[in-house]
Every structure is written in structure tokens, then in C-alpha cells.
Amino acid sequence: MLLAKPPTYALIVNILVTLCNSPYLQVRDLSNNSLTARIPKFLIVMNGTLIILDLARNKLNGTIHTFPGLCSLRTLDLNGNSLQGKLPKYLANCGKLNNLDIGDNHIHDQFPCWLKNISTLGFLVLISNKLHGSIKCGGERVAWTHLQISDLVSNNFSGLQCHSLKLGRQ
């Protein structure tokens, strides 16, 4: 009986680089693959065509890199990894972003008030991180006009009041 050897890390990286260098690739879904180490930069390069990046439920660690290039993302799912550091403010440049899920990581930052400028954001999951501070965004009542689902539990937010975030259409 011939047993196949598991693919080497170098082979896997070569396959991923080849796939991810496709100039017209719109979806990169590598969720549930037990990927380890830091997020490879070639996975997050924005070329203006990528609309979904799903790296959820892997074993990724390190920080979330800045997303270089033109951001056309509509979905970014990094849930269930071991990512640390701060949320990159570059995400505010993703003007079409609708779904942002950074839940179940170790992100240590303040509430990302800068996300309020993304008018299309409808799904925001920040559950179970190390986020802290006020969600009042400078004391003003922020209107998240398209936000339908937000999960902010298991963080260290202060000033958490129902009127702090105005959700839905006003």
C-alpha cells in the first residue's frame, strides 16, 4: 500500500500564491483549513476586484496587516483565529464593506468609531476580543444607517447604552 505524503508547507504556499495572484479573483475563501502562522501578505493584497476575503476558523496569529491597494471588499471574515494588535484603520477605505467579522480573536484596541464612515456596513461582529473604551465615538450619537447586526459582547467597553449606537434607518 502506497501512502501519500502530506503536502509540504512550500508546496501549499506556491499553490496559494498562484491562486491569489489571479487578477480577476473575486473570492478568497480559505476558512476552516487549520492555516497557521501570520496572515501571508499576498492573501490580503487588494487589486480592486476582491470582494470576499474569508480566513475564518483557522489558527492565524499576529496582527492584521494593512490592506494595500484599491479596496473593493464587501466581506471580511477573520473570526475564530488568534489575531492580535489593532484593527487597521485602512478598513475605513473599504467603502463597499457590508460584513465585518473580527470576532473571537485577541484584538486589543478601542472601539473602531472610524467604521461609522462606511455607509454600507450592515454586519459588525467584534465579539470576544480585548476591545475597550467608550462606544460613544467622541460623545456623539452615531447613526449606523445600514447596520442590522452588531455583536460587541465579551469585550471591555464602557458607556455601553442602548442610545450610544443608533442602528438601522432613521
Short mmCIF file of N, CA and C in Angstrom, two decimals:
data_model
loop_
_atom_site.label_atom_id
_atom_site.label_comp_id
_atom_site.label_asym_id
_atom_site.label_seq_id
_atom_site.Cartn_x
_atom_site.Cartn_y
_atom_site.Cartn_z
N MET A 1 0.85 -1.17 0.00
CA MET A 1 0.00 0.00 0.00
C MET A 1 0.89 1.23 0.00
N LEU A 2 0.65 2.15 -0.92
CA LEU A 2 1.44 3.37 -1.05
C LEU A 2 0.72 4.49 -0.30
N LEU A 3 1.41 5.06 0.65
CA LEU A 3 0.84 6.17 1.41
C LEU A 3 1.34 7.48 0.83
N ALA A 4 0.44 8.39 0.55
CA ALA A 4 0.83 9.70 0.02
C ALA A 4 1.36 10.56 1.15
N LYS A 5 2.44 11.27 0.87
CA LYS A 5 2.99 12.20 1.85
C LYS A 5 2.11 13.44 1.90
N PRO A 6 1.96 14.01 3.09
CA PRO A 6 1.20 15.27 3.15
C PRO A 6 1.98 16.36 2.42
N PRO A 7 1.27 17.31 1.81
CA PRO A 7 1.97 18.35 1.07
C PRO A 7 2.86 19.18 2.00
N THR A 8 3.97 19.63 1.49
CA THR A 8 4.87 20.45 2.28
C THR A 8 4.33 21.86 2.36
N TYR A 9 4.82 22.61 3.33
CA TYR A 9 4.40 23.99 3.50
C TYR A 9 4.75 24.79 2.25
N ALA A 10 5.94 24.55 1.69
CA ALA A 10 6.36 25.27 0.49
C ALA A 10 5.41 25.02 -0.68
N LEU A 11 4.96 23.77 -0.84
CA LEU A 11 4.03 23.45 -1.91
C LEU A 11 2.70 24.17 -1.71
N ILE A 12 2.21 24.16 -0.49
CA ILE A 12 0.95 24.85 -0.18
C ILE A 12 1.07 26.34 -0.47
N VAL A 13 2.18 26.95 -0.05
CA VAL A 13 2.40 28.38 -0.29
C VAL A 13 2.44 28.65 -1.79
N ASN A 14 3.13 27.82 -2.55
CA ASN A 14 3.20 28.02 -4.00
C ASN A 14 1.82 27.94 -4.64
N ILE A 15 1.00 27.01 -4.22
CA ILE A 15 -0.35 26.89 -4.75
C ILE A 15 -1.17 28.13 -4.40
N LEU A 16 -1.08 28.58 -3.14
CA LEU A 16 -1.83 29.76 -2.71
C LEU A 16 -1.38 31.01 -3.46
N VAL A 17 -0.07 31.17 -3.62
CA VAL A 17 0.45 32.35 -4.34
C VAL A 17 -0.08 32.35 -5.76
N THR A 18 -0.06 31.20 -6.42
CA THR A 18 -0.56 31.10 -7.79
C THR A 18 -2.03 31.47 -7.86
N LEU A 19 -2.83 30.92 -6.95
CA LEU A 19 -4.26 31.22 -6.95
C LEU A 19 -4.54 32.69 -6.63
N CYS A 20 -3.82 33.22 -5.67
CA CYS A 20 -4.11 34.57 -5.20
C CYS A 20 -3.55 35.65 -6.12
N ASN A 21 -2.67 35.30 -7.03
CA ASN A 21 -2.16 36.29 -7.97
C ASN A 21 -3.05 36.44 -9.19
N SER A 22 -4.15 35.73 -9.21
CA SER A 22 -5.09 35.87 -10.31
C SER A 22 -5.70 37.27 -10.27
N PRO A 23 -5.56 38.05 -11.34
CA PRO A 23 -6.01 39.44 -11.31
C PRO A 23 -7.52 39.61 -11.25
N TYR A 24 -8.27 38.57 -11.54
CA TYR A 24 -9.73 38.70 -11.56
C TYR A 24 -10.42 37.93 -10.45
N LEU A 25 -9.66 37.41 -9.52
CA LEU A 25 -10.23 36.64 -8.42
C LEU A 25 -11.08 37.55 -7.54
N GLN A 26 -12.34 37.18 -7.33
CA GLN A 26 -13.25 37.98 -6.53
C GLN A 26 -13.45 37.42 -5.13
N VAL A 27 -13.24 36.12 -4.95
CA VAL A 27 -13.48 35.49 -3.66
C VAL A 27 -12.26 34.68 -3.26
N ARG A 28 -11.78 34.93 -2.05
CA ARG A 28 -10.72 34.11 -1.44
C ARG A 28 -11.30 33.53 -0.17
N ASP A 29 -11.73 32.30 -0.23
CA ASP A 29 -12.31 31.62 0.93
C ASP A 29 -11.39 30.48 1.33
N LEU A 30 -10.63 30.70 2.37
CA LEU A 30 -9.73 29.69 2.91
C LEU A 30 -10.11 29.38 4.35
N SER A 31 -11.39 29.51 4.66
CA SER A 31 -11.87 29.26 6.02
C SER A 31 -11.79 27.77 6.34
N ASN A 32 -11.71 27.48 7.63
CA ASN A 32 -11.74 26.09 8.14
C ASN A 32 -10.64 25.21 7.54
N ASN A 33 -9.42 25.73 7.47
CA ASN A 33 -8.33 24.96 6.87
C ASN A 33 -7.16 24.74 7.82
N SER A 34 -7.27 25.10 9.07
CA SER A 34 -6.18 24.95 10.03
C SER A 34 -4.90 25.65 9.58
N LEU A 35 -5.05 26.76 8.84
CA LEU A 35 -3.88 27.54 8.46
C LEU A 35 -3.26 28.13 9.72
N THR A 36 -1.95 28.04 9.81
CA THR A 36 -1.25 28.56 10.98
C THR A 36 -0.31 29.68 10.56
N ALA A 37 0.27 30.33 11.54
CA ALA A 37 1.23 31.43 11.35
C ALA A 37 0.49 32.74 11.10
N ARG A 38 1.21 33.72 10.61
CA ARG A 38 0.65 35.04 10.33
C ARG A 38 -0.11 35.00 9.00
N ILE A 39 -0.97 35.99 8.81
CA ILE A 39 -1.67 36.09 7.53
C ILE A 39 -0.64 36.47 6.47
N PRO A 40 -0.45 35.63 5.47
CA PRO A 40 0.50 35.98 4.41
C PRO A 40 0.04 37.25 3.68
N LYS A 41 0.97 38.17 3.44
CA LYS A 41 0.59 39.44 2.81
C LYS A 41 -0.03 39.25 1.44
N PHE A 42 0.39 38.21 0.70
CA PHE A 42 -0.16 38.02 -0.64
C PHE A 42 -1.65 37.68 -0.61
N LEU A 43 -2.16 37.23 0.54
CA LEU A 43 -3.59 36.92 0.64
C LEU A 43 -4.45 38.17 0.76
N ILE A 44 -3.84 39.26 1.23
CA ILE A 44 -4.65 40.45 1.50
C ILE A 44 -4.38 41.60 0.55
N VAL A 45 -3.59 41.36 -0.48
CA VAL A 45 -3.34 42.42 -1.46
C VAL A 45 -4.64 42.70 -2.20
N MET A 46 -5.00 43.96 -2.25
CA MET A 46 -6.25 44.36 -2.90
C MET A 46 -5.94 44.84 -4.31
N ASN A 47 -6.66 44.29 -5.27
CA ASN A 47 -6.45 44.68 -6.66
C ASN A 47 -7.68 45.33 -7.26
N GLY A 48 -8.66 45.64 -6.43
CA GLY A 48 -9.87 46.28 -6.92
C GLY A 48 -10.95 45.31 -7.35
N THR A 49 -10.64 44.00 -7.38
CA THR A 49 -11.64 43.02 -7.78
C THR A 49 -12.06 42.10 -6.63
N LEU A 50 -11.24 41.99 -5.60
CA LEU A 50 -11.54 41.09 -4.48
C LEU A 50 -12.71 41.64 -3.66
N ILE A 51 -13.79 40.86 -3.56
CA ILE A 51 -14.96 41.32 -2.81
C ILE A 51 -15.18 40.51 -1.53
N ILE A 52 -14.65 39.29 -1.45
CA ILE A 52 -14.81 38.47 -0.25
C ILE A 52 -13.45 37.89 0.14
N LEU A 53 -13.07 38.13 1.39
CA LEU A 53 -11.88 37.51 1.96
C LEU A 53 -12.32 36.81 3.24
N ASP A 54 -12.30 35.49 3.23
CA ASP A 54 -12.76 34.68 4.36
C ASP A 54 -11.62 33.78 4.82
N LEU A 55 -11.04 34.13 5.96
CA LEU A 55 -9.97 33.34 6.57
C LEU A 55 -10.40 32.86 7.95
N ALA A 56 -11.70 32.75 8.16
CA ALA A 56 -12.26 32.40 9.47
C ALA A 56 -11.91 30.98 9.88
N ARG A 57 -11.91 30.79 11.20
CA ARG A 57 -11.73 29.49 11.83
C ARG A 57 -10.49 28.75 11.33
N ASN A 58 -9.37 29.45 11.40
CA ASN A 58 -8.07 28.85 11.15
C ASN A 58 -7.27 29.00 12.44
N LYS A 59 -5.98 29.02 12.34
CA LYS A 59 -5.12 29.20 13.52
C LYS A 59 -4.13 30.33 13.24
N LEU A 60 -4.64 31.38 12.59
CA LEU A 60 -3.80 32.51 12.23
C LEU A 60 -3.49 33.35 13.44
N ASN A 61 -2.28 33.92 13.49
CA ASN A 61 -1.89 34.77 14.61
C ASN A 61 -1.18 36.00 14.08
N GLY A 62 -0.67 36.80 14.98
CA GLY A 62 -0.02 38.04 14.57
C GLY A 62 -1.04 39.14 14.40
N THR A 63 -0.63 40.20 13.74
CA THR A 63 -1.50 41.35 13.55
C THR A 63 -2.18 41.28 12.19
N ILE A 64 -3.23 42.08 12.04
CA ILE A 64 -3.90 42.21 10.75
C ILE A 64 -3.15 43.29 9.99
N HIS A 65 -2.58 42.92 8.88
CA HIS A 65 -1.81 43.88 8.09
C HIS A 65 -2.73 44.91 7.45
N THR A 66 -2.13 46.02 7.09
CA THR A 66 -2.84 47.00 6.28
C THR A 66 -3.10 46.37 4.92
N PHE A 67 -4.23 46.66 4.35
CA PHE A 67 -4.62 46.11 3.07
C PHE A 67 -4.16 47.06 1.97
N PRO A 68 -3.03 46.75 1.32
CA PRO A 68 -2.55 47.67 0.28
C PRO A 68 -3.39 47.58 -0.98
N GLY A 69 -3.48 48.68 -1.69
CA GLY A 69 -4.18 48.69 -2.97
C GLY A 69 -5.62 49.17 -2.84
N LEU A 70 -6.33 49.06 -3.94
CA LEU A 70 -7.72 49.51 -4.02
C LEU A 70 -8.62 48.50 -3.32
N CYS A 71 -9.38 48.94 -2.35
CA CYS A 71 -10.23 48.04 -1.57
C CYS A 71 -11.65 48.01 -2.11
N SER A 72 -12.05 46.86 -2.60
CA SER A 72 -13.43 46.67 -3.04
C SER A 72 -14.13 45.60 -2.19
N LEU A 73 -13.55 45.30 -1.03
CA LEU A 73 -14.11 44.27 -0.17
C LEU A 73 -15.54 44.58 0.24
N ARG A 74 -16.37 43.55 0.22
CA ARG A 74 -17.73 43.62 0.76
C ARG A 74 -17.84 42.76 2.01
N THR A 75 -17.00 41.72 2.08
CA THR A 75 -16.98 40.83 3.25
C THR A 75 -15.55 40.57 3.67
N LEU A 76 -15.30 40.77 4.96
CA LEU A 76 -14.02 40.39 5.56
C LEU A 76 -14.35 39.58 6.80
N ASP A 77 -13.98 38.30 6.78
CA ASP A 77 -14.26 37.40 7.90
C ASP A 77 -12.95 36.80 8.40
N LEU A 78 -12.56 37.23 9.59
CA LEU A 78 -11.35 36.72 10.24
C LEU A 78 -11.69 36.08 11.57
N ASN A 79 -12.95 35.71 11.77
CA ASN A 79 -13.45 35.16 13.02
C ASN A 79 -12.72 33.87 13.40
N GLY A 80 -12.50 33.70 14.71
CA GLY A 80 -12.03 32.42 15.23
C GLY A 80 -10.57 32.12 14.96
N ASN A 81 -9.73 33.13 15.01
CA ASN A 81 -8.29 32.93 14.88
C ASN A 81 -7.64 33.39 16.19
N SER A 82 -6.39 33.69 16.16
CA SER A 82 -5.69 34.23 17.33
C SER A 82 -4.98 35.53 16.97
N LEU A 83 -5.67 36.36 16.19
CA LEU A 83 -5.08 37.62 15.73
C LEU A 83 -4.99 38.62 16.88
N GLN A 84 -3.96 39.45 16.85
CA GLN A 84 -3.70 40.39 17.93
C GLN A 84 -3.52 41.79 17.36
N GLY A 85 -3.21 42.71 18.24
CA GLY A 85 -2.91 44.08 17.81
C GLY A 85 -4.17 44.89 17.62
N LYS A 86 -4.06 45.89 16.74
CA LYS A 86 -5.16 46.80 16.49
C LYS A 86 -5.82 46.51 15.16
N LEU A 87 -7.06 46.98 15.04
CA LEU A 87 -7.74 46.91 13.75
C LEU A 87 -7.12 47.95 12.82
N PRO A 88 -6.78 47.56 11.61
CA PRO A 88 -6.16 48.55 10.70
C PRO A 88 -7.18 49.59 10.25
N LYS A 89 -6.85 50.86 10.46
CA LYS A 89 -7.76 51.94 10.08
C LYS A 89 -7.95 52.02 8.58
N TYR A 90 -7.12 51.32 7.85
CA TYR A 90 -7.28 51.27 6.40
C TYR A 90 -8.65 50.71 6.01
N LEU A 91 -9.24 49.91 6.87
CA LEU A 91 -10.56 49.34 6.56
C LEU A 91 -11.60 50.43 6.29
N ALA A 92 -11.38 51.62 6.82
CA ALA A 92 -12.30 52.73 6.57
C ALA A 92 -12.32 53.09 5.09
N ASN A 93 -11.28 52.68 4.34
CA ASN A 93 -11.22 52.94 2.90
C ASN A 93 -12.02 51.92 2.09
N CYS A 94 -12.54 50.92 2.76
CA CYS A 94 -13.33 49.88 2.08
C CYS A 94 -14.79 50.33 2.06
N GLY A 95 -15.09 51.26 1.20
CA GLY A 95 -16.39 51.92 1.17
C GLY A 95 -17.57 51.04 0.81
N LYS A 96 -17.32 49.82 0.32
CA LYS A 96 -18.42 48.90 -0.02
C LYS A 96 -18.57 47.79 1.02
N LEU A 97 -17.79 47.86 2.09
CA LEU A 97 -17.79 46.80 3.10
C LEU A 97 -19.17 46.67 3.73
N ASN A 98 -19.72 45.46 3.69
CA ASN A 98 -21.03 45.20 4.26
C ASN A 98 -20.93 44.29 5.48
N ASN A 99 -20.02 43.31 5.44
CA ASN A 99 -19.88 42.34 6.53
C ASN A 99 -18.45 42.38 7.06
N LEU A 100 -18.33 42.68 8.35
CA LEU A 100 -17.02 42.68 9.00
C LEU A 100 -17.12 41.82 10.26
N ASP A 101 -16.38 40.72 10.26
CA ASP A 101 -16.40 39.79 11.40
C ASP A 101 -14.96 39.55 11.85
N ILE A 102 -14.63 40.15 12.99
CA ILE A 102 -13.30 40.01 13.58
C ILE A 102 -13.43 39.31 14.93
N GLY A 103 -14.58 38.68 15.18
CA GLY A 103 -14.86 38.07 16.47
C GLY A 103 -13.92 36.93 16.83
N ASP A 104 -13.88 36.64 18.12
CA ASP A 104 -13.11 35.51 18.66
C ASP A 104 -11.63 35.56 18.27
N ASN A 105 -11.01 36.69 18.54
CA ASN A 105 -9.58 36.88 18.35
C ASN A 105 -9.02 37.51 19.62
N HIS A 106 -7.89 38.16 19.52
CA HIS A 106 -7.28 38.83 20.67
C HIS A 106 -6.94 40.27 20.30
N ILE A 107 -7.84 40.92 19.57
CA ILE A 107 -7.61 42.29 19.13
C ILE A 107 -7.68 43.20 20.35
N HIS A 108 -6.65 44.01 20.53
CA HIS A 108 -6.56 44.93 21.67
C HIS A 108 -6.57 46.35 21.12
N ASP A 109 -7.71 46.99 21.19
CA ASP A 109 -7.87 48.31 20.59
C ASP A 109 -9.09 48.97 21.19
N GLN A 110 -9.33 50.21 20.82
CA GLN A 110 -10.54 50.90 21.22
C GLN A 110 -11.64 50.59 20.21
N PHE A 111 -12.88 50.95 20.58
CA PHE A 111 -13.99 50.76 19.67
C PHE A 111 -13.69 51.51 18.36
N PRO A 112 -13.83 50.84 17.22
CA PRO A 112 -13.45 51.45 15.93
C PRO A 112 -14.50 52.44 15.41
N CYS A 113 -14.54 53.62 16.02
CA CYS A 113 -15.51 54.63 15.59
C CYS A 113 -15.34 55.02 14.13
N TRP A 114 -14.15 54.87 13.61
CA TRP A 114 -13.89 55.23 12.21
C TRP A 114 -14.69 54.37 11.24
N LEU A 115 -15.25 53.26 11.70
CA LEU A 115 -16.09 52.43 10.83
C LEU A 115 -17.43 53.09 10.50
N LYS A 116 -17.81 54.10 11.30
CA LYS A 116 -19.10 54.77 11.06
C LYS A 116 -19.14 55.44 9.69
N ASN A 117 -17.98 55.67 9.10
CA ASN A 117 -17.93 56.31 7.79
C ASN A 117 -18.22 55.35 6.64
N ILE A 118 -18.35 54.07 6.93
CA ILE A 118 -18.69 53.08 5.90
C ILE A 118 -20.21 52.95 5.90
N SER A 119 -20.83 53.61 4.97
CA SER A 119 -22.30 53.70 4.97
C SER A 119 -22.98 52.37 4.64
N THR A 120 -22.24 51.41 4.08
CA THR A 120 -22.84 50.13 3.69
C THR A 120 -22.72 49.05 4.76
N LEU A 121 -22.03 49.33 5.86
CA LEU A 121 -21.78 48.32 6.88
C LEU A 121 -23.09 47.85 7.52
N GLY A 122 -23.41 46.57 7.34
CA GLY A 122 -24.66 46.02 7.87
C GLY A 122 -24.47 44.94 8.91
N PHE A 123 -23.26 44.39 9.01
CA PHE A 123 -23.00 43.25 9.88
C PHE A 123 -21.64 43.49 10.53
N LEU A 124 -21.62 43.73 11.84
CA LEU A 124 -20.38 44.04 12.56
C LEU A 124 -20.26 43.11 13.75
N VAL A 125 -19.26 42.23 13.73
CA VAL A 125 -19.04 41.29 14.82
C VAL A 125 -17.65 41.53 15.39
N LEU A 126 -17.62 41.94 16.66
CA LEU A 126 -16.37 42.19 17.38
C LEU A 126 -16.32 41.36 18.66
N ILE A 127 -17.18 40.37 18.79
CA ILE A 127 -17.33 39.56 20.00
C ILE A 127 -15.99 38.95 20.44
N SER A 128 -15.80 38.85 21.75
CA SER A 128 -14.69 38.12 22.36
C SER A 128 -13.32 38.54 21.87
N ASN A 129 -13.04 39.82 22.05
CA ASN A 129 -11.71 40.36 21.81
C ASN A 129 -11.27 41.08 23.08
N LYS A 130 -10.31 41.93 22.96
CA LYS A 130 -9.85 42.73 24.10
C LYS A 130 -10.05 44.20 23.78
N LEU A 131 -11.21 44.50 23.21
CA LEU A 131 -11.54 45.87 22.86
C LEU A 131 -12.00 46.61 24.12
N HIS A 132 -11.76 47.91 24.15
CA HIS A 132 -12.03 48.67 25.37
C HIS A 132 -12.42 50.10 25.02
N GLY A 133 -12.75 50.86 26.04
CA GLY A 133 -13.10 52.26 25.87
C GLY A 133 -14.57 52.45 25.60
N SER A 134 -14.90 53.68 25.28
CA SER A 134 -16.29 54.04 25.06
C SER A 134 -16.71 53.73 23.63
N ILE A 135 -17.96 53.35 23.46
CA ILE A 135 -18.50 53.16 22.12
C ILE A 135 -19.28 54.39 21.68
N LYS A 136 -19.16 55.46 22.45
CA LYS A 136 -19.93 56.68 22.13
C LYS A 136 -19.30 57.49 21.01
N CYS A 137 -18.13 57.11 20.57
CA CYS A 137 -17.47 57.77 19.44
C CYS A 137 -17.38 59.28 19.62
N GLY A 138 -16.68 59.68 20.66
CA GLY A 138 -16.48 61.10 20.91
C GLY A 138 -17.67 61.77 21.54
N GLY A 139 -18.58 61.01 22.12
CA GLY A 139 -19.73 61.58 22.80
C GLY A 139 -20.92 61.83 21.90
N GLU A 140 -20.74 61.72 20.60
CA GLU A 140 -21.86 61.98 19.69
C GLU A 140 -22.68 60.71 19.49
N ARG A 141 -23.90 60.89 19.10
CA ARG A 141 -24.74 59.74 18.77
C ARG A 141 -24.52 59.42 17.30
N VAL A 142 -23.90 58.31 17.06
CA VAL A 142 -23.51 57.93 15.71
C VAL A 142 -24.65 57.17 15.05
N ALA A 143 -24.97 57.52 13.83
CA ALA A 143 -26.00 56.81 13.07
C ALA A 143 -25.34 55.80 12.16
N TRP A 144 -25.55 54.54 12.44
CA TRP A 144 -25.07 53.45 11.60
C TRP A 144 -26.26 53.05 10.73
N THR A 145 -26.45 53.71 9.63
CA THR A 145 -27.71 53.65 8.89
C THR A 145 -28.05 52.27 8.33
N HIS A 146 -27.07 51.45 7.98
CA HIS A 146 -27.37 50.14 7.41
C HIS A 146 -27.09 48.99 8.37
N LEU A 147 -26.56 49.29 9.54
CA LEU A 147 -26.18 48.24 10.47
C LEU A 147 -27.42 47.52 10.99
N GLN A 148 -27.46 46.21 10.72
CA GLN A 148 -28.59 45.40 11.15
C GLN A 148 -28.20 44.45 12.27
N ILE A 149 -26.95 43.99 12.26
CA ILE A 149 -26.47 43.06 13.29
C ILE A 149 -25.15 43.58 13.82
N SER A 150 -25.07 43.69 15.13
CA SER A 150 -23.80 44.02 15.77
C SER A 150 -23.66 43.16 17.02
N ASP A 151 -22.51 42.55 17.17
CA ASP A 151 -22.24 41.72 18.33
C ASP A 151 -20.95 42.22 18.95
N LEU A 152 -21.08 42.86 20.10
CA LEU A 152 -19.96 43.51 20.76
C LEU A 152 -19.64 42.88 22.12
N VAL A 153 -20.30 41.78 22.49
CA VAL A 153 -20.15 41.21 23.82
C VAL A 153 -18.76 40.65 24.07
N SER A 154 -18.47 40.43 25.33
CA SER A 154 -17.20 39.87 25.81
C SER A 154 -16.00 40.72 25.40
N ASN A 155 -16.13 42.03 25.63
CA ASN A 155 -15.05 43.00 25.50
C ASN A 155 -15.07 43.85 26.76
N ASN A 156 -14.35 44.92 26.79
CA ASN A 156 -14.31 45.80 27.97
C ASN A 156 -14.78 47.20 27.62
N PHE A 157 -15.91 47.31 26.94
CA PHE A 157 -16.42 48.62 26.57
C PHE A 157 -17.03 49.32 27.76
N SER A 158 -16.94 50.65 27.75
CA SER A 158 -17.59 51.46 28.78
C SER A 158 -18.62 52.34 28.09
N GLY A 159 -19.54 52.88 28.86
CA GLY A 159 -20.56 53.75 28.29
C GLY A 159 -21.50 53.01 27.37
N LEU A 160 -21.64 51.72 27.58
CA LEU A 160 -22.50 50.92 26.72
C LEU A 160 -23.96 51.18 27.08
N GLN A 161 -24.62 51.92 26.23
CA GLN A 161 -26.02 52.25 26.45
C GLN A 161 -26.75 52.05 25.14
N CYS A 162 -28.01 51.74 25.23
CA CYS A 162 -28.79 51.47 24.03
C CYS A 162 -28.77 52.66 23.05
N HIS A 163 -28.72 53.86 23.56
CA HIS A 163 -28.76 55.01 22.66
C HIS A 163 -27.39 55.39 22.13
N SER A 164 -26.34 54.69 22.53
CA SER A 164 -25.00 55.03 22.06
C SER A 164 -24.82 54.74 20.58
N LEU A 165 -25.42 53.68 20.12
CA LEU A 165 -25.39 53.35 18.69
C LEU A 165 -26.80 53.39 18.17
N LYS A 166 -27.06 54.25 17.22
CA LYS A 166 -28.37 54.28 16.58
C LYS A 166 -28.30 53.36 15.38
N LEU A 167 -29.05 52.27 15.43
CA LEU A 167 -28.98 51.26 14.40
C LEU A 167 -30.15 51.38 13.43
N GLY A 168 -29.89 50.96 12.21
CA GLY A 168 -30.95 50.91 11.21
C GLY A 168 -31.29 52.26 10.64
N ARG A 169 -32.30 52.28 9.84
CA ARG A 169 -32.70 53.52 9.16
C ARG A 169 -33.40 54.44 10.15
N GLN A 170 -33.07 55.68 10.04
CA GLN A 170 -33.63 56.68 10.96
C GLN A 170 -34.77 57.43 10.32
#
